[in-house]
Amino acid sequence: MSRKPIIAGNWKMNLLQDEAKALFEGIKSFTKDFTAPQLPTIVIAPVFTSLNVVHTEKCTCGCGGDKIAIAGQNCHWEKSGAYTGEVSVEMLADAGCSYVIIGHSERRQYFSETDEMINKKAKAILAGGLIPIICCGETLEQRESGITDQHIASQIRADLNGLSEEEIAKSVIAYEPIWAIGTGKTCDSKEANRVIAMIRNVVKEISSEKAGDSIRILYGGSVKPSTIEEQMSQSDIDGALVGGASLKAESFNEIIANTMKVSV
Ligand code: PGA
C-alpha cells in the first residue's frame, strides 16, 4: 500500500505577514521545478493573520504556489457565533486552507484542549471538506513509566471516535513525542516507526484494515534535514510535521528534497 508522503510545516506563533510571504516565496522557488506527483504533499500552517497573504501567493501562474497546501493551526467546531477569539472551519476554508492541525501538545498543555474537543473539531473539519492533522504524543514522564502505547492508543480512540471509515482514511495523524518537540532530541527512527505502526493497528481495530492502510501518520519532534531520510525510510512513517526547521526556506526545502530521495 503506497501512501503519498506529507511534509507539513507548523509555523506556530511566528512570522509577520512580510516574513510569511518571503518564506512562502522561498518554498515556491523550490516547488516550481517539480510536478505535483514528484513532490510530497506539502502543507504549511501560518498564523491566522498571515493566511490571506500566503493564500494570495498560491496563484496558478506556474510559480509553484499551487503545489503548497495551507493549514490552520486550530479551529472551533461550531460554524459561527459568540466564541470570541475562535475561528470556524468554514472561515479557514474561505481563507484558503485545506488542512487544520488539531490537538497539538502546545494546545493541549496551554489551552486545555481535551480529546473530546479534538474529536468535535475533527468531525467539523471533515464535515467542512477539510483534512484534520490530529496530533498525539506522550510526555517524558509517561514514556519513562512505560505507558506510551497505552496513552497514545487512548488519545487516538477518543480523537477518532464516531468517524466513518472513509473519514478516517483521509485523515492525517501526527505522532509527536512531547519530549522531542523543540528540544533537538529526535525520537529514534525505529522507535518512532514502532509507535506509528502501533497507532495504525489501533486504527485498524477501531475502523477497518483499509482505513488503517490509508491513513497517513507523520512523525514530529525536532525533524531536521539530517534526520528525515532515515525517518522516511521506515515502513510506517508517512511524513513529518516540522516546527523549527520549517521557519527557514533553506531547511524546509532540504527536508522536502531529502524526502524525495527516499520516497514519493
Ligand atoms: P519542532 O516542532 O520540529 O520544532 O520540534 C514540531 C511540532 O511541534 O510540530
PDB file of C-alpha atoms and ligand atoms in Angstrom:
ATOM      1  CA  MET A   1       0.000   0.000   0.000  1.00  0.00           C
ATOM      2  CA  SER A   2       1.681   3.224  -1.037  1.00  0.00           C
ATOM      3  CA  ARG A   3       0.737   6.382   0.788  1.00  0.00           C
ATOM      4  CA  LYS A   4       1.833   9.763  -0.557  1.00  0.00           C
ATOM      5  CA  PRO A   5       4.213  11.367   1.941  1.00  0.00           C
ATOM      6  CA  ILE A   6       3.339  14.672   3.599  1.00  0.00           C
ATOM      7  CA  ILE A   7       5.810  17.285   4.728  1.00  0.00           C
ATOM      8  CA  ALA A   8       3.963  19.822   6.857  1.00  0.00           C
ATOM      9  CA  GLY A   9       5.453  22.983   8.347  1.00  0.00           C
ATOM     10  CA  ASN A  10       3.913  24.226  11.579  1.00  0.00           C
ATOM     11  CA  TRP A  11       4.949  27.883  11.824  1.00  0.00           C
ATOM     12  CA  LYS A  12       3.355  28.185  15.293  1.00  0.00           C
ATOM     13  CA  MET A  13       3.142  31.797  16.608  1.00  0.00           C
ATOM     14  CA  ASN A  14       5.908  33.121  14.381  1.00  0.00           C
ATOM     15  CA  LEU A  15       6.415  35.478  11.408  1.00  0.00           C
ATOM     16  CA  LEU A  16       4.736  38.762  10.494  1.00  0.00           C
ATOM     17  CA  GLN A  17       2.952  38.998   7.150  1.00  0.00           C
ATOM     18  CA  ASP A  18       6.010  40.133   5.160  1.00  0.00           C
ATOM     19  CA  GLU A  19       8.113  37.385   6.693  1.00  0.00           C
ATOM     20  CA  ALA A  20       5.428  34.772   5.999  1.00  0.00           C
ATOM     21  CA  LYS A  21       5.226  35.944   2.387  1.00  0.00           C
ATOM     22  CA  ALA A  22       9.013  35.757   1.983  1.00  0.00           C
ATOM     23  CA  LEU A  23       9.129  32.242   3.452  1.00  0.00           C
ATOM     24  CA  PHE A  24       6.287  31.100   1.183  1.00  0.00           C
ATOM     25  CA  GLU A  25       8.151  32.553  -1.811  1.00  0.00           C
ATOM     26  CA  GLY A  26      11.271  30.672  -0.729  1.00  0.00           C
ATOM     27  CA  ILE A  27       9.352  27.376  -0.725  1.00  0.00           C
ATOM     28  CA  LYS A  28       7.719  28.199  -4.084  1.00  0.00           C
ATOM     29  CA  SER A  29      11.111  28.770  -5.647  1.00  0.00           C
ATOM     30  CA  PHE A  30      11.823  25.104  -4.845  1.00  0.00           C
ATOM     31  CA  THR A  31       8.454  23.592  -5.807  1.00  0.00           C
ATOM     32  CA  LYS A  32       8.245  25.349  -9.174  1.00  0.00           C
ATOM     33  CA  ASP A  33      10.852  22.996 -10.659  1.00  0.00           C
ATOM     34  CA  PHE A  34       8.786  19.873  -9.924  1.00  0.00           C
ATOM     35  CA  THR A  35       5.410  18.491 -10.880  1.00  0.00           C
ATOM     36  CA  ALA A  36       2.919  17.741  -8.120  1.00  0.00           C
ATOM     37  CA  PRO A  37       3.359  13.933  -8.442  1.00  0.00           C
ATOM     38  CA  GLN A  38       7.129  14.328  -7.991  1.00  0.00           C
ATOM     39  CA  LEU A  39       6.686  16.215  -4.714  1.00  0.00           C
ATOM     40  CA  PRO A  40       5.368  15.038  -1.382  1.00  0.00           C
ATOM     41  CA  THR A  41       2.146  16.716  -0.281  1.00  0.00           C
ATOM     42  CA  ILE A  42       3.483  19.998   1.102  1.00  0.00           C
ATOM     43  CA  VAL A  43       1.470  21.792   3.780  1.00  0.00           C
ATOM     44  CA  ILE A  44       2.301  24.977   5.664  1.00  0.00           C
ATOM     45  CA  ALA A  45       0.447  26.307   8.695  1.00  0.00           C
ATOM     46  CA  PRO A  46       0.902  30.059   9.167  1.00  0.00           C
ATOM     47  CA  VAL A  47      -0.721  32.174  11.902  1.00  0.00           C
ATOM     48  CA  PHE A  48      -4.290  33.246  11.098  1.00  0.00           C
ATOM     49  CA  THR A  49      -3.241  36.835  10.300  1.00  0.00           C
ATOM     50  CA  SER A  50      -0.916  35.607   7.533  1.00  0.00           C
ATOM     51  CA  LEU A  51      -3.348  33.201   5.860  1.00  0.00           C
ATOM     52  CA  ASN A  52      -4.527  35.804   3.399  1.00  0.00           C
ATOM     53  CA  VAL A  53      -1.087  36.961   2.337  1.00  0.00           C
ATOM     54  CA  VAL A  54       0.044  33.371   1.838  1.00  0.00           C
ATOM     55  CA  HIS A  55      -3.154  32.403   0.012  1.00  0.00           C
ATOM     56  CA  THR A  56      -2.641  35.291  -2.425  1.00  0.00           C
ATOM     57  CA  GLU A  57       0.772  33.805  -3.264  1.00  0.00           C
ATOM     58  CA  LYS A  58      -0.860  30.486  -4.180  1.00  0.00           C
ATOM     59  CA  CYS A  59      -1.538  31.608  -7.737  1.00  0.00           C
ATOM     60  CA  THR A  60      -1.535  29.185 -10.653  1.00  0.00           C
ATOM     61  CA  CYS A  61       0.892  31.088 -12.855  1.00  0.00           C
ATOM     62  CA  GLY A  62       3.414  28.234 -12.772  1.00  0.00           C
ATOM     63  CA  CYS A  63       5.409  29.736  -9.888  1.00  0.00           C
ATOM     64  CA  GLY A  64       4.875  26.612  -7.764  1.00  0.00           C
ATOM     65  CA  GLY A  65       2.484  28.153  -5.236  1.00  0.00           C
ATOM     66  CA  ASP A  66      -0.348  25.841  -6.233  1.00  0.00           C
ATOM     67  CA  LYS A  67       1.713  22.864  -5.017  1.00  0.00           C
ATOM     68  CA  ILE A  68       1.674  24.078  -1.427  1.00  0.00           C
ATOM     69  CA  ALA A  69      -1.428  23.460   0.691  1.00  0.00           C
ATOM     70  CA  ILE A  70      -2.348  25.720   3.591  1.00  0.00           C
ATOM     71  CA  ALA A  71      -3.426  24.620   7.055  1.00  0.00           C
ATOM     72  CA  GLY A  72      -4.988  26.371  10.005  1.00  0.00           C
ATOM     73  CA  GLN A  73      -3.275  25.756  13.353  1.00  0.00           C
ATOM     74  CA  ASN A  74      -6.581  25.341  15.204  1.00  0.00           C
ATOM     75  CA  CYS A  75     -10.333  25.759  14.722  1.00  0.00           C
ATOM     76  CA  HIS A  76     -13.624  25.734  16.585  1.00  0.00           C
ATOM     77  CA  TRP A  77     -16.227  23.054  15.923  1.00  0.00           C
ATOM     78  CA  GLU A  78     -19.183  25.452  15.714  1.00  0.00           C
ATOM     79  CA  LYS A  79     -19.950  27.206  12.430  1.00  0.00           C
ATOM     80  CA  SER A  80     -20.255  30.740  13.900  1.00  0.00           C
ATOM     81  CA  GLY A  81     -21.459  32.548  16.982  1.00  0.00           C
ATOM     82  CA  ALA A  82     -20.364  34.034  20.281  1.00  0.00           C
ATOM     83  CA  TYR A  83     -16.940  32.365  20.582  1.00  0.00           C
ATOM     84  CA  THR A  84     -14.572  35.302  20.976  1.00  0.00           C
ATOM     85  CA  GLY A  85     -11.109  34.577  19.633  1.00  0.00           C
ATOM     86  CA  GLU A  86     -12.098  31.436  17.741  1.00  0.00           C
ATOM     87  CA  VAL A  87     -12.213  30.644  14.020  1.00  0.00           C
ATOM     88  CA  SER A  88     -14.526  28.187  12.246  1.00  0.00           C
ATOM     89  CA  VAL A  89     -13.732  25.566   9.614  1.00  0.00           C
ATOM     90  CA  GLU A  90     -15.718  27.478   7.006  1.00  0.00           C
ATOM     91  CA  MET A  91     -13.652  30.616   7.766  1.00  0.00           C
ATOM     92  CA  LEU A  92     -10.425  28.655   7.343  1.00  0.00           C
ATOM     93  CA  ALA A  93     -11.643  27.225   4.032  1.00  0.00           C
ATOM     94  CA  ASP A  94     -12.600  30.748   2.976  1.00  0.00           C
ATOM     95  CA  ALA A  95      -9.029  31.858   3.777  1.00  0.00           C
ATOM     96  CA  GLY A  96      -7.598  29.107   1.531  1.00  0.00           C
ATOM     97  CA  CYS A  97      -6.971  26.291   3.995  1.00  0.00           C
ATOM     98  CA  SER A  98      -7.445  22.644   3.097  1.00  0.00           C
ATOM     99  CA  TYR A  99      -5.969  21.173   6.312  1.00  0.00           C
ATOM    100  CA  VAL A 100      -6.276  22.004  10.012  1.00  0.00           C
ATOM    101  CA  ILE A 101      -3.834  20.948  12.746  1.00  0.00           C
ATOM    102  CA  ILE A 102      -5.688  19.917  15.904  1.00  0.00           C
ATOM    103  CA  GLY A 103      -4.662  18.545  19.266  1.00  0.00           C
ATOM    104  CA  HIS A 104      -1.111  19.854  19.143  1.00  0.00           C
ATOM    105  CA  SER A 105       0.552  19.248  22.524  1.00  0.00           C
ATOM    106  CA  GLU A 106       1.003  23.010  22.983  1.00  0.00           C
ATOM    107  CA  ARG A 107      -2.766  23.470  22.654  1.00  0.00           C
ATOM    108  CA  ARG A 108      -3.440  20.516  24.955  1.00  0.00           C
ATOM    109  CA  GLN A 109      -0.951  21.873  27.510  1.00  0.00           C
ATOM    110  CA  TYR A 110      -1.520  25.649  27.435  1.00  0.00           C
ATOM    111  CA  PHE A 111      -5.145  25.867  26.286  1.00  0.00           C
ATOM    112  CA  SER A 112      -6.580  22.768  27.967  1.00  0.00           C
ATOM    113  CA  GLU A 113      -7.646  21.150  24.709  1.00  0.00           C
ATOM    114  CA  THR A 114      -9.154  17.739  25.533  1.00  0.00           C
ATOM    115  CA  ASP A 115      -9.652  14.650  23.375  1.00  0.00           C
ATOM    116  CA  GLU A 116     -13.384  15.350  23.432  1.00  0.00           C
ATOM    117  CA  MET A 117     -12.808  18.809  21.941  1.00  0.00           C
ATOM    118  CA  ILE A 118     -10.344  17.389  19.408  1.00  0.00           C
ATOM    119  CA  ASN A 119     -12.938  14.825  18.354  1.00  0.00           C
ATOM    120  CA  LYS A 120     -15.558  17.559  17.813  1.00  0.00           C
ATOM    121  CA  LYS A 121     -13.030  19.566  15.820  1.00  0.00           C
ATOM    122  CA  ALA A 122     -12.115  16.534  13.667  1.00  0.00           C
ATOM    123  CA  LYS A 123     -15.789  15.959  12.856  1.00  0.00           C
ATOM    124  CA  ALA A 124     -16.339  19.632  11.965  1.00  0.00           C
ATOM    125  CA  ILE A 125     -13.210  19.727   9.782  1.00  0.00           C
ATOM    126  CA  LEU A 126     -14.241  16.622   7.823  1.00  0.00           C
ATOM    127  CA  ALA A 127     -17.837  17.823   7.501  1.00  0.00           C
ATOM    128  CA  GLY A 128     -16.461  21.070   6.063  1.00  0.00           C
ATOM    129  CA  GLY A 129     -14.443  19.177   3.437  1.00  0.00           C
ATOM    130  CA  LEU A 130     -11.024  19.832   5.004  1.00  0.00           C
ATOM    131  CA  ILE A 131      -8.494  17.345   6.383  1.00  0.00           C
ATOM    132  CA  PRO A 132      -7.565  17.190  10.052  1.00  0.00           C
ATOM    133  CA  ILE A 133      -3.954  16.668  11.129  1.00  0.00           C
ATOM    134  CA  ILE A 134      -4.555  15.133  14.540  1.00  0.00           C
ATOM    135  CA  CYS A 135      -1.589  15.299  16.913  1.00  0.00           C
ATOM    136  CA  CYS A 136      -0.869  12.849  19.700  1.00  0.00           C
ATOM    137  CA  GLY A 137       2.150  12.053  21.848  1.00  0.00           C
ATOM    138  CA  GLU A 138       3.485  11.205  25.282  1.00  0.00           C
ATOM    139  CA  THR A 139       5.371  13.216  27.891  1.00  0.00           C
ATOM    140  CA  LEU A 140       8.809  12.116  29.070  1.00  0.00           C
ATOM    141  CA  GLU A 141       7.248  11.039  32.356  1.00  0.00           C
ATOM    142  CA  GLN A 142       4.714   8.822  30.559  1.00  0.00           C
ATOM    143  CA  ARG A 143       7.485   7.307  28.434  1.00  0.00           C
ATOM    144  CA  GLU A 144       9.681   6.622  31.445  1.00  0.00           C
ATOM    145  CA  SER A 145       6.833   4.967  33.293  1.00  0.00           C
ATOM    146  CA  GLY A 146       6.186   2.652  30.334  1.00  0.00           C
ATOM    147  CA  ILE A 147       2.704   3.880  29.407  1.00  0.00           C
ATOM    148  CA  THR A 148       3.490   5.432  25.997  1.00  0.00           C
ATOM    149  CA  ASP A 149       1.465   2.972  23.911  1.00  0.00           C
ATOM    150  CA  GLN A 150      -1.469   2.899  26.288  1.00  0.00           C
ATOM    151  CA  HIS A 151      -1.633   6.727  26.444  1.00  0.00           C
ATOM    152  CA  ILE A 152      -1.408   7.192  22.685  1.00  0.00           C
ATOM    153  CA  ALA A 153      -3.908   4.442  21.905  1.00  0.00           C
ATOM    154  CA  SER A 154      -6.368   6.107  24.259  1.00  0.00           C
ATOM    155  CA  GLN A 155      -5.840   9.527  22.600  1.00  0.00           C
ATOM    156  CA  ILE A 156      -6.406   8.007  19.146  1.00  0.00           C
ATOM    157  CA  ARG A 157      -9.545   6.097  20.156  1.00  0.00           C
ATOM    158  CA  ALA A 158     -11.058   9.271  21.656  1.00  0.00           C
ATOM    159  CA  ASP A 159      -9.959  11.613  18.861  1.00  0.00           C
ATOM    160  CA  LEU A 160     -11.351   9.360  16.088  1.00  0.00           C
ATOM    161  CA  ASN A 161     -14.497   8.326  17.948  1.00  0.00           C
ATOM    162  CA  GLY A 162     -17.548   8.205  15.659  1.00  0.00           C
ATOM    163  CA  LEU A 163     -15.690   8.972  12.412  1.00  0.00           C
ATOM    164  CA  SER A 164     -16.611   6.842   9.395  1.00  0.00           C
ATOM    165  CA  GLU A 165     -14.116   4.550   7.669  1.00  0.00           C
ATOM    166  CA  GLU A 166     -13.928   6.976   4.768  1.00  0.00           C
ATOM    167  CA  GLU A 167     -13.312   9.951   7.069  1.00  0.00           C
ATOM    168  CA  ILE A 168     -10.560   8.138   8.951  1.00  0.00           C
ATOM    169  CA  ALA A 169      -8.916   7.002   5.703  1.00  0.00           C
ATOM    170  CA  LYS A 170      -8.456  10.587   4.520  1.00  0.00           C
ATOM    171  CA  SER A 171      -7.348  11.970   7.894  1.00  0.00           C
ATOM    172  CA  VAL A 172      -3.757  12.536   8.978  1.00  0.00           C
ATOM    173  CA  ILE A 173      -2.250  11.725  12.378  1.00  0.00           C
ATOM    174  CA  ALA A 174       0.981  13.250  13.671  1.00  0.00           C
ATOM    175  CA  TYR A 175       2.823  11.301  16.355  1.00  0.00           C
ATOM    176  CA  GLU A 176       4.824  13.870  18.284  1.00  0.00           C
ATOM    177  CA  PRO A 177       6.576  12.747  21.464  1.00  0.00           C
ATOM    178  CA  ILE A 178       6.342  15.884  23.620  1.00  0.00           C
ATOM    179  CA  TRP A 179       9.902  15.487  24.889  1.00  0.00           C
ATOM    180  CA  ALA A 180      11.153  15.685  21.270  1.00  0.00           C
ATOM    181  CA  ILE A 181       9.311  18.907  20.336  1.00  0.00           C
ATOM    182  CA  GLY A 182      11.629  21.902  20.041  1.00  0.00           C
ATOM    183  CA  THR A 183      14.312  20.164  22.101  1.00  0.00           C
ATOM    184  CA  GLY A 184      16.656  18.989  19.360  1.00  0.00           C
ATOM    185  CA  LYS A 185      16.182  15.445  20.747  1.00  0.00           C
ATOM    186  CA  THR A 186      14.710  13.451  17.868  1.00  0.00           C
ATOM    187  CA  CYS A 187      12.993  10.181  18.736  1.00  0.00           C
ATOM    188  CA  ASP A 188      14.955   7.184  17.428  1.00  0.00           C
ATOM    189  CA  SER A 189      13.515   6.424  13.962  1.00  0.00           C
ATOM    190  CA  LYS A 190      12.874   2.757  14.686  1.00  0.00           C
ATOM    191  CA  GLU A 191      11.086   3.600  17.909  1.00  0.00           C
ATOM    192  CA  ALA A 192       9.008   6.308  16.153  1.00  0.00           C
ATOM    193  CA  ASN A 193       8.148   3.725  13.495  1.00  0.00           C
ATOM    194  CA  ARG A 194       7.169   1.189  16.152  1.00  0.00           C
ATOM    195  CA  VAL A 195       4.770   3.659  17.820  1.00  0.00           C
ATOM    196  CA  ILE A 196       3.349   4.706  14.447  1.00  0.00           C
ATOM    197  CA  ALA A 197       2.764   1.047  13.470  1.00  0.00           C
ATOM    198  CA  MET A 198       1.001   0.612  16.820  1.00  0.00           C
ATOM    199  CA  ILE A 199      -1.221   3.644  16.021  1.00  0.00           C
ATOM    200  CA  ARG A 200      -2.007   2.105  12.621  1.00  0.00           C
ATOM    201  CA  ASN A 201      -3.080  -1.118  14.324  1.00  0.00           C
ATOM    202  CA  VAL A 202      -5.352   0.826  16.679  1.00  0.00           C
ATOM    203  CA  VAL A 203      -6.935   2.495  13.639  1.00  0.00           C
ATOM    204  CA  LYS A 204      -7.460  -0.938  12.023  1.00  0.00           C
ATOM    205  CA  GLU A 205      -9.034  -2.209  15.194  1.00  0.00           C
ATOM    206  CA  ILE A 206     -11.469   0.703  15.672  1.00  0.00           C
ATOM    207  CA  SER A 207     -12.241   1.151  11.965  1.00  0.00           C
ATOM    208  CA  SER A 208     -11.011  -1.210   9.253  1.00  0.00           C
ATOM    209  CA  GLU A 209      -7.923  -2.671   7.608  1.00  0.00           C
ATOM    210  CA  LYS A 210      -8.493  -0.293   4.694  1.00  0.00           C
ATOM    211  CA  ALA A 211      -8.705   2.804   6.910  1.00  0.00           C
ATOM    212  CA  GLY A 212      -5.523   1.766   8.745  1.00  0.00           C
ATOM    213  CA  ASP A 213      -3.675   1.183   5.481  1.00  0.00           C
ATOM    214  CA  SER A 214      -4.820   4.519   4.022  1.00  0.00           C
ATOM    215  CA  ILE A 215      -4.432   6.971   6.906  1.00  0.00           C
ATOM    216  CA  ARG A 216      -1.198   8.913   6.743  1.00  0.00           C
ATOM    217  CA  ILE A 217       0.739   9.023  10.002  1.00  0.00           C
ATOM    218  CA  LEU A 218       3.547  11.561  10.393  1.00  0.00           C
ATOM    219  CA  TYR A 219       6.360  11.880  12.872  1.00  0.00           C
ATOM    220  CA  GLY A 220       7.034  15.239  14.537  1.00  0.00           C
ATOM    221  CA  GLY A 221       9.648  16.392  17.019  1.00  0.00           C
ATOM    222  CA  SER A 222      12.940  18.074  16.080  1.00  0.00           C
ATOM    223  CA  VAL A 223      12.799  16.892  12.457  1.00  0.00           C
ATOM    224  CA  LYS A 224      15.777  18.287  10.516  1.00  0.00           C
ATOM    225  CA  PRO A 225      17.220  17.859   7.010  1.00  0.00           C
ATOM    226  CA  SER A 226      19.742  15.420   8.533  1.00  0.00           C
ATOM    227  CA  THR A 227      17.095  13.187  10.158  1.00  0.00           C
ATOM    228  CA  ILE A 228      14.366  12.976   7.510  1.00  0.00           C
ATOM    229  CA  GLU A 229      15.948  10.365   5.208  1.00  0.00           C
ATOM    230  CA  GLU A 230      16.209   7.780   7.955  1.00  0.00           C
ATOM    231  CA  GLN A 231      12.711   8.656   9.199  1.00  0.00           C
ATOM    232  CA  MET A 232      11.217   8.352   5.720  1.00  0.00           C
ATOM    233  CA  SER A 233      12.962   5.016   5.150  1.00  0.00           C
ATOM    234  CA  GLN A 234      10.830   3.407   7.878  1.00  0.00           C
ATOM    235  CA  SER A 235       7.864   1.258   6.889  1.00  0.00           C
ATOM    236  CA  ASP A 236       5.114   3.213   8.623  1.00  0.00           C
ATOM    237  CA  ILE A 237       6.305   6.831   8.811  1.00  0.00           C
ATOM    238  CA  ASP A 238       4.426   8.721   6.083  1.00  0.00           C
ATOM    239  CA  GLY A 239       5.984  12.142   6.541  1.00  0.00           C
ATOM    240  CA  ALA A 240       6.795  14.819   9.055  1.00  0.00           C
ATOM    241  CA  LEU A 241       5.255  17.680  10.978  1.00  0.00           C
ATOM    242  CA  VAL A 242       8.109  20.149  11.221  1.00  0.00           C
ATOM    243  CA  GLY A 243       8.274  23.093  13.615  1.00  0.00           C
ATOM    244  CA  GLY A 244      11.584  24.955  13.995  1.00  0.00           C
ATOM    245  CA  ALA A 245      13.128  23.714  10.728  1.00  0.00           C
ATOM    246  CA  SER A 246      10.057  24.897   8.754  1.00  0.00           C
ATOM    247  CA  LEU A 247      10.764  28.556   9.581  1.00  0.00           C
ATOM    248  CA  LYS A 248      13.623  28.815   7.075  1.00  0.00           C
ATOM    249  CA  ALA A 249      13.053  28.044   3.383  1.00  0.00           C
ATOM    250  CA  GLU A 250      16.517  26.517   3.127  1.00  0.00           C
ATOM    251  CA  SER A 251      15.963  23.850   5.800  1.00  0.00           C
ATOM    252  CA  PHE A 252      12.313  23.183   4.890  1.00  0.00           C
ATOM    253  CA  ASN A 253      13.195  22.777   1.202  1.00  0.00           C
ATOM    254  CA  GLU A 254      16.055  20.458   2.133  1.00  0.00           C
ATOM    255  CA  ILE A 255      13.635  18.332   4.157  1.00  0.00           C
ATOM    256  CA  ILE A 256      11.379  18.111   1.081  1.00  0.00           C
ATOM    257  CA  ALA A 257      14.326  17.305  -1.205  1.00  0.00           C
ATOM    258  CA  ASN A 258      15.633  14.595   1.154  1.00  0.00           C
ATOM    259  CA  THR A 259      12.146  13.097   1.392  1.00  0.00           C
ATOM    260  CA  MET A 260      12.065  12.861  -2.394  1.00  0.00           C
ATOM    261  CA  LYS A 261      15.334  10.858  -2.341  1.00  0.00           C
ATOM    262  CA  VAL A 262      13.744   8.022  -0.376  1.00  0.00           C
ATOM    263  CA  SER A 263      10.030   8.168  -1.172  1.00  0.00           C
ATOM    264  CA  VAL A 264       7.370   9.849  -3.364  1.00  0.00           C
TER     265      VAL A 264
HETATM  266  P1  PGA B   1       9.828  21.018  16.238  1.00  0.00           P
HETATM  267  O1  PGA B   1       8.237  21.136  16.391  1.00  0.00           O
HETATM  268  O2  PGA B   1      10.104  20.498  14.856  1.00  0.00           O
HETATM  269  O3  PGA B   1      10.350  22.419  16.452  1.00  0.00           O
HETATM  270  O4  PGA B   1      10.298  20.076  17.294  1.00  0.00           O
HETATM  271  C1  PGA B   1       7.361  20.150  15.903  1.00  0.00           C
HETATM  272  C2  PGA B   1       5.940  20.495  16.228  1.00  0.00           C
HETATM  273  O5  PGA B   1       5.672  20.997  17.332  1.00  0.00           O
HETATM  274  O6  PGA B   1       5.030  20.277  15.399  1.00  0.00           O
END
